[in-house]
């Protein structure tokens, strides 16, 4: 399989090159140049996430050094479940797909773990480990560090601004074993981002350390996210004979795009409804047909505070990728839905998940009666306890895996906010 740029001005490349480059040189995003023909019967014959992933993703590695490795990569990456749960015992028309049972409590664990295992497989075949350089203001770095821990052939270097993130976040960035290295930078988040950008632009440095990124536009994060939508829809279809509709909490459109790709591949997926917070870019685009990026606004579903969704260009590039509806849910409606669902069923939703539950509630009675629906639950509610607890009037405990992070030892190096300091830090590899 080859990957082509949405802008068509860069060469087509195999999976390994698309993963290492992150994005094509023409400023576009990589998409498969043609979707593979999947045999639905062989997908139906699988059980579990990893098994399905191995079969479903194999064609996406064809013709690259990763060919044949999809089953092993999926088995190692998808080592936690994505259960379908029914919040209301009296309503089997709505299931929640819980995507937060990974080690950092959010669905981004799927993408980060898969991508790093691809890098590890590629890095072990070369002299230089693949170094993933990330600047983070909080959450992403934790998922990246956790995903990279213990993997040969890779190195993860995480930059964060000194004194500007919470104590828990800092702990979650600095607590991972090699090949993860945390750098506490004198400066703010923009300083960290500028350092990373300068390092990538420095061709000699970039080549010496095989520098790459792990940001949300990597095709290596999109591919694994197709798998849980495929698994859930196959399971619901097998049980009900109907293609479920999906309601997806949406920010940069990664999760939603994965679902649309899975539907294009032939998985039994019905309508796809995007749930956003108060950021209006996608709702306005769907209503008017005009796409206009705007500055993001802050909401309580802050992982979706996006005014210019980075994957929009992929949506526009996939002629078949229809979105049936976009529902914009403001903070008051998020809180009201969280409270209503908790009081009626006892189910505790994070603010992002609550946008999807609210979008589902707004569907017509006819749409609800016609088919089962699946709402994505993207984060564990305890990660957003400051928002959730006052709404439901109860404490939400961290799941054991997340709480364990606090018992780990912290390792971090302090560096000044200069390109020379980052280059020097890259020269010395921390191995224990
Ligand atoms: C990243 C994130 C989202 C948004 O996902 P996109 O793929 O960017 O649309 C939703 N909820 C949570 C908890 C997230 O971390």
XYZ file of C-alpha atoms and ligand atoms in Angstrom:
447
model
C 0.000 0.000 0.000
C 1.154 3.515 -0.752
C 0.253 6.691 1.082
C -0.356 9.909 -0.779
C -0.614 13.508 0.352
C -4.041 15.149 0.510
C -2.417 17.950 -1.522
C -0.948 15.642 -4.148
C 2.351 17.558 -4.380
C 4.586 15.053 -2.559
C 5.764 11.592 -3.637
C 3.708 8.553 -2.655
C 5.439 6.516 0.058
C 5.169 3.174 1.875
C 3.934 2.883 5.463
C 7.375 3.075 7.104
C 8.204 6.345 5.350
C 4.783 7.833 6.138
C 5.221 6.928 9.804
C 8.762 8.287 10.083
C 7.962 11.501 8.219
C 4.718 12.130 10.106
C 3.481 14.492 7.392
C 4.332 14.844 3.676
C 6.595 17.659 2.486
C 3.826 19.615 0.723
C 2.014 20.545 3.945
C -0.782 18.015 3.428
C -1.604 14.814 5.316
C -1.049 11.202 4.358
C -3.962 9.003 3.307
C -3.895 5.555 1.677
C -3.897 5.988 -2.098
C -6.559 3.297 -2.325
C -8.412 1.469 0.431
C -7.836 -2.294 0.527
C -10.619 -4.784 -0.152
C -11.218 -6.470 3.176
C -12.937 -9.810 3.451
C -15.751 -9.184 5.936
C -16.071 -12.888 6.719
C -12.457 -13.062 7.888
C -12.992 -9.991 10.066
C -16.113 -11.556 11.565
C -14.153 -14.713 12.329
C -11.815 -12.818 14.690
C -12.380 -12.323 18.391
C -11.085 -9.497 20.527
C -9.374 -6.272 19.534
C -5.847 -7.461 18.835
C -6.959 -10.365 16.674
C -9.205 -8.109 14.573
C -6.497 -5.436 14.356
C -3.957 -7.924 13.046
C -6.230 -8.950 10.173
C -7.688 -5.538 9.441
C -4.461 -3.544 9.475
C -2.203 -6.046 7.679
C -2.910 -4.595 4.193
C -1.913 -1.123 5.408
C 1.681 -2.339 5.926
C 1.929 -4.171 2.597
C 5.104 -3.448 0.655
C 6.896 -1.887 3.648
C 9.369 -3.329 6.192
C 6.379 -3.645 8.543
C 4.663 -6.149 6.266
C 3.580 -9.179 8.256
C 4.041 -7.435 11.615
C 0.502 -6.116 12.149
C -0.611 -9.079 14.296
C 2.381 -8.826 16.669
C 2.173 -5.026 16.893
C -1.567 -5.165 17.602
C -1.180 -7.917 20.204
C 1.328 -5.797 22.100
C -0.423 -2.434 21.596
C -4.009 -3.500 22.379
C -3.337 -5.149 25.714
C -6.336 -3.567 27.419
C -10.055 -3.854 26.647
C -12.535 -1.472 25.008
C -15.797 -2.715 26.520
C -19.301 -1.796 25.370
C -21.423 -0.940 28.370
C -25.088 -0.064 28.597
C -25.509 2.893 30.949
C -29.283 2.556 31.263
C -30.435 -0.998 32.049
C -33.846 -0.064 30.668
C -32.558 1.136 27.269
C -30.639 -1.286 25.092
C -30.634 1.268 22.259
C -27.537 3.052 23.607
C -24.181 1.510 24.416
C -21.082 3.382 25.493
C -17.764 2.259 24.002
C -15.276 2.809 26.824
C -11.963 3.747 25.269
C -10.272 4.767 28.511
C -9.015 1.484 29.964
C -5.464 2.032 28.730
C -2.590 3.017 31.021
C -3.181 6.800 30.874
C -6.972 6.689 30.999
C -7.758 8.183 27.578
C -8.340 6.802 24.090
C -5.059 8.270 22.859
C -3.329 5.255 24.442
C -4.462 3.212 21.417
C -2.739 5.482 18.930
C 0.367 6.133 21.005
C 0.991 2.481 21.850
C 0.497 1.337 18.259
C 2.669 4.078 16.760
C 5.545 3.368 19.162
C 5.472 -0.320 18.423
C 5.746 0.523 14.731
C 8.737 2.771 15.467
C 10.296 0.051 17.602
C 9.951 -2.510 14.812
C 11.488 -0.063 12.331
C 14.222 1.202 14.696
C 15.461 -2.285 15.568
C 16.279 -2.794 11.925
C 18.580 0.239 11.757
C 21.747 1.526 13.467
C 20.125 4.556 15.080
C 17.087 4.307 17.332
C 14.133 6.373 16.144
C 13.921 9.375 18.450
C 10.464 10.777 18.994
C 10.646 14.384 20.100
C 7.551 15.903 21.704
C 6.756 19.215 23.298
C 3.858 18.942 25.691
C 1.834 21.195 27.915
C 0.397 18.188 29.716
C -1.478 15.110 28.582
C 0.099 14.048 25.290
C 3.523 13.615 26.831
C 2.219 11.202 29.449
C 0.638 8.957 26.840
C 3.795 9.084 24.714
C 6.136 8.311 27.629
C 3.976 5.481 28.814
C 3.694 4.049 25.291
C 7.469 4.098 24.744
C 8.613 2.609 28.038
C 10.859 -0.419 27.604
C 10.734 -0.467 23.794
C 13.975 -1.263 21.943
C 14.858 0.665 18.794
C 13.241 3.871 19.985
C 13.891 6.833 22.210
C 11.236 9.270 23.454
C 12.357 12.746 24.468
C 9.643 14.802 26.128
C 10.032 18.561 26.595
C 7.821 20.423 29.026
C 7.896 23.946 30.458
C 9.248 24.283 33.996
C 6.669 25.400 36.541
C 3.784 25.562 34.086
C 2.097 22.191 34.402
C 0.370 20.523 37.333
C 2.307 18.369 39.797
C 0.403 15.252 38.675
C 1.117 15.989 35.028
C 4.810 16.556 35.744
C 4.938 13.264 37.574
C 3.201 11.544 34.661
C 5.826 12.898 32.252
C 8.889 12.055 34.324
C 8.094 8.627 35.739
C 8.865 6.349 32.781
C 11.817 4.011 32.370
C 14.206 4.198 29.384
C 14.058 4.834 26.527
C 11.925 7.709 27.846
C 13.696 10.926 28.813
C 12.002 14.008 30.238
C 13.511 17.466 29.751
C 12.250 20.279 31.978
C 12.772 23.422 29.925
C 13.408 26.921 31.205
C 10.610 28.762 29.387
C 6.968 28.302 28.430
C 5.179 25.846 26.142
C 5.917 27.986 23.090
C 9.627 27.766 23.931
C 9.365 23.961 24.006
C 7.538 23.897 20.688
C 10.052 26.258 19.099
C 12.931 24.020 20.272
C 11.312 20.951 18.758
C 10.631 22.762 15.505
C 14.213 24.024 15.326
C 15.539 20.505 15.967
C 13.465 19.095 13.083
C 14.617 21.937 10.822
C 18.282 21.191 11.637
C 18.895 18.545 8.963
C 22.190 17.306 10.450
C 20.787 16.927 13.962
C 17.594 15.410 12.626
C 19.493 12.792 10.608
C 21.988 12.012 13.393
C 19.197 11.103 15.822
C 16.553 9.912 13.329
C 14.185 12.495 14.791
C 10.462 12.069 14.296
C 7.238 13.270 15.882
C 4.191 11.492 17.267
C 1.546 14.137 16.808
C -2.109 13.601 16.108
C -1.816 13.881 12.329
C 0.345 10.755 12.046
C -1.341 8.030 10.013
C 0.091 5.662 12.639
C -2.386 7.005 15.169
C -5.351 6.915 12.820
C -4.992 3.269 11.760
C -5.277 1.686 15.226
C -8.298 3.836 16.048
C -10.258 2.127 13.269
C -9.971 -1.156 15.123
C -12.158 -0.454 18.159
C -14.941 1.053 16.042
C -14.746 -2.023 13.835
C -14.820 -4.402 16.822
C -17.786 -2.663 18.452
C -19.819 -2.419 15.257
C -19.162 -6.061 14.329
C -20.263 -7.154 17.803
C -23.430 -5.041 17.793
C -24.257 -6.077 14.235
C -23.820 -9.753 15.123
C -26.193 -9.358 18.058
C -28.874 -7.146 16.497
C -28.560 -7.542 12.718
C -28.442 -3.757 12.458
C -25.614 -1.373 11.667
C -25.120 0.805 14.755
C -24.908 4.574 14.499
C -21.839 6.156 16.117
C -21.692 9.326 18.197
C -18.099 10.520 18.512
C -16.705 13.219 20.832
C -14.626 15.265 18.403
C -11.785 17.764 18.519
C -9.109 17.274 15.863
C -11.254 14.690 14.034
C -8.812 11.797 14.486
C -11.205 9.475 16.245
C -14.052 10.358 13.880
C -11.949 9.958 10.777
C -10.928 6.492 11.909
C -14.605 5.545 12.204
C -15.372 6.926 8.737
C -12.442 4.986 7.273
C -13.666 1.815 8.972
C -17.094 2.345 7.399
C -15.455 2.840 3.988
C -13.641 -0.450 4.503
C -17.021 -2.150 4.697
C -17.526 -2.477 8.444
C -21.211 -2.484 9.492
C -21.362 1.131 10.653
C -24.485 3.267 10.198
C -24.696 7.062 10.489
C -21.773 8.908 12.085
C -22.658 11.853 14.313
C -19.921 14.158 15.588
C -20.314 15.693 19.036
C -18.283 18.832 19.646
C -18.060 21.242 22.548
C -18.856 24.944 22.055
C -16.152 25.292 19.394
C -18.297 25.874 16.322
C -16.019 25.208 13.347
C -17.391 21.760 12.496
C -21.053 22.496 13.228
C -20.903 25.602 11.046
C -19.148 23.701 8.258
C -21.797 20.994 8.314
C -24.635 23.502 8.304
C -23.273 25.776 5.578
C -20.823 23.672 3.569
C -18.196 26.358 4.206
C -15.139 25.506 6.270
C -13.726 28.344 8.275
C -11.081 27.729 10.934
C -11.270 29.990 13.971
C -9.444 30.509 17.261
C -10.298 27.838 19.821
C -12.359 28.660 22.873
C -11.854 27.097 26.309
C -14.498 24.645 27.545
C -14.816 22.005 30.264
C -14.271 19.314 27.600
C -10.823 20.779 27.061
C -9.241 17.944 25.056
C -11.663 19.019 22.313
C -10.913 22.764 22.447
C -10.072 22.961 18.773
C -10.963 25.697 16.315
C -8.987 24.353 13.358
C -9.301 20.535 13.400
C -5.969 19.212 12.150
C -7.548 16.245 10.352
C -10.134 18.288 8.456
C -8.049 18.120 5.314
C -8.358 14.338 5.405
C -12.125 14.530 5.720
C -12.252 16.848 2.731
C -9.872 14.530 0.850
C -12.069 11.471 1.283
C -14.930 12.008 -1.116
C -16.971 9.226 0.500
C -16.475 10.352 4.077
C -19.951 11.624 4.822
C -20.735 12.891 8.298
C -24.454 12.608 8.970
C -24.672 15.274 11.672
C -22.609 17.527 13.923
C -23.999 18.469 17.323
C -22.435 21.340 19.205
C -22.807 21.014 22.970
C -22.002 23.960 25.229
C -20.702 23.680 28.797
C -24.142 24.044 30.406
C -25.520 21.224 28.265
C -22.475 19.053 29.040
C -22.989 19.510 32.786
C -26.749 18.973 32.528
C -26.313 15.715 30.592
C -23.622 14.459 32.976
C -25.917 15.109 35.916
C -29.031 13.658 34.276
C -27.286 10.436 33.215
C -25.703 10.023 36.640
C -28.973 10.590 38.492
C -30.959 8.317 36.208
C -28.475 5.466 35.756
C -25.471 5.953 38.055
C -23.154 6.148 35.042
C -20.339 8.690 35.422
C -19.213 10.316 32.165
C -16.221 12.593 31.603
C -17.079 15.957 29.967
C -16.046 14.701 26.503
C -18.142 11.574 26.806
C -21.036 13.719 27.990
C -20.982 15.680 24.710
C -21.663 12.406 22.905
C -24.410 11.388 25.332
C -26.065 14.774 24.817
C -25.765 14.522 21.016
C -27.381 11.087 21.215
C -30.200 12.442 23.386
C -30.902 15.062 20.713
C -31.475 12.450 17.981
C -35.064 12.109 16.787
C -37.167 9.312 18.274
C -37.247 7.771 14.817
C -33.455 7.726 14.533
C -33.169 6.149 17.978
C -35.793 3.506 17.216
C -34.318 2.603 13.836
C -31.008 1.193 15.060
C -28.724 0.775 18.086
C -26.288 3.609 18.834
C -22.773 3.600 20.223
C -21.385 6.685 21.995
C -17.597 6.959 22.382
C -16.302 7.432 25.939
C -12.891 9.005 25.446
C -11.511 9.592 28.951
C -11.870 8.182 32.435
C -14.019 10.625 34.460
C -11.441 10.705 37.267
C -9.061 12.532 34.931
C -11.561 15.391 34.959
C -12.563 15.110 38.605
C -12.473 18.899 39.096
C -15.333 19.214 36.586
C -17.200 15.976 37.243
C -17.325 15.857 41.049
C -19.185 19.149 41.631
C -21.753 18.133 38.985
C -22.548 14.679 40.358
C -21.925 15.582 44.009
C -19.630 12.617 44.582
C -15.951 11.767 44.517
C -14.596 9.845 41.525
C -11.673 7.547 42.323
C -8.681 7.203 40.012
C -8.517 3.711 38.539
C -5.660 1.638 40.027
C -3.398 1.946 36.956
C -3.503 5.730 36.988
C -3.044 5.931 40.742
C 0.056 3.669 40.507
C 1.867 6.370 38.547
C 2.231 8.356 41.742
C 4.340 5.595 43.322
C 6.900 5.674 40.550
C 10.304 7.315 40.793
C 10.791 10.561 38.870
C 13.742 11.171 36.522
C 14.177 14.489 34.743
C 16.925 16.717 33.363
C 16.730 20.512 33.450
C 17.809 22.415 30.358
C 17.860 26.078 29.326
C 15.430 26.952 26.540
C 18.008 27.004 23.739
C 18.553 24.893 20.630
C 22.159 24.237 21.716
C 20.979 22.871 25.067
C 18.524 20.516 23.367
C 21.202 19.341 20.917
C 23.546 18.652 23.850
C 20.834 16.745 25.722
C 20.238 14.609 22.638
C 23.942 13.716 22.543
C 23.805 12.021 25.949
C 21.388 9.197 26.057
C 20.002 8.297 29.456
C 19.864 4.535 29.567
C 19.135 3.739 33.192
C -8.115 13.926 22.069
C -9.407 13.759 22.781
C -10.653 13.927 22.139
C -10.767 14.390 20.713
O -10.340 13.436 19.790
P -9.960 13.866 18.300
O -9.395 12.636 17.699
O -8.956 14.970 18.430
O -11.198 14.330 17.641
C -11.801 13.670 22.850
N -11.755 13.310 24.150
C -10.595 13.152 24.804
C -10.614 12.762 26.237
C -9.374 13.356 24.142
O -8.221 13.205 24.820
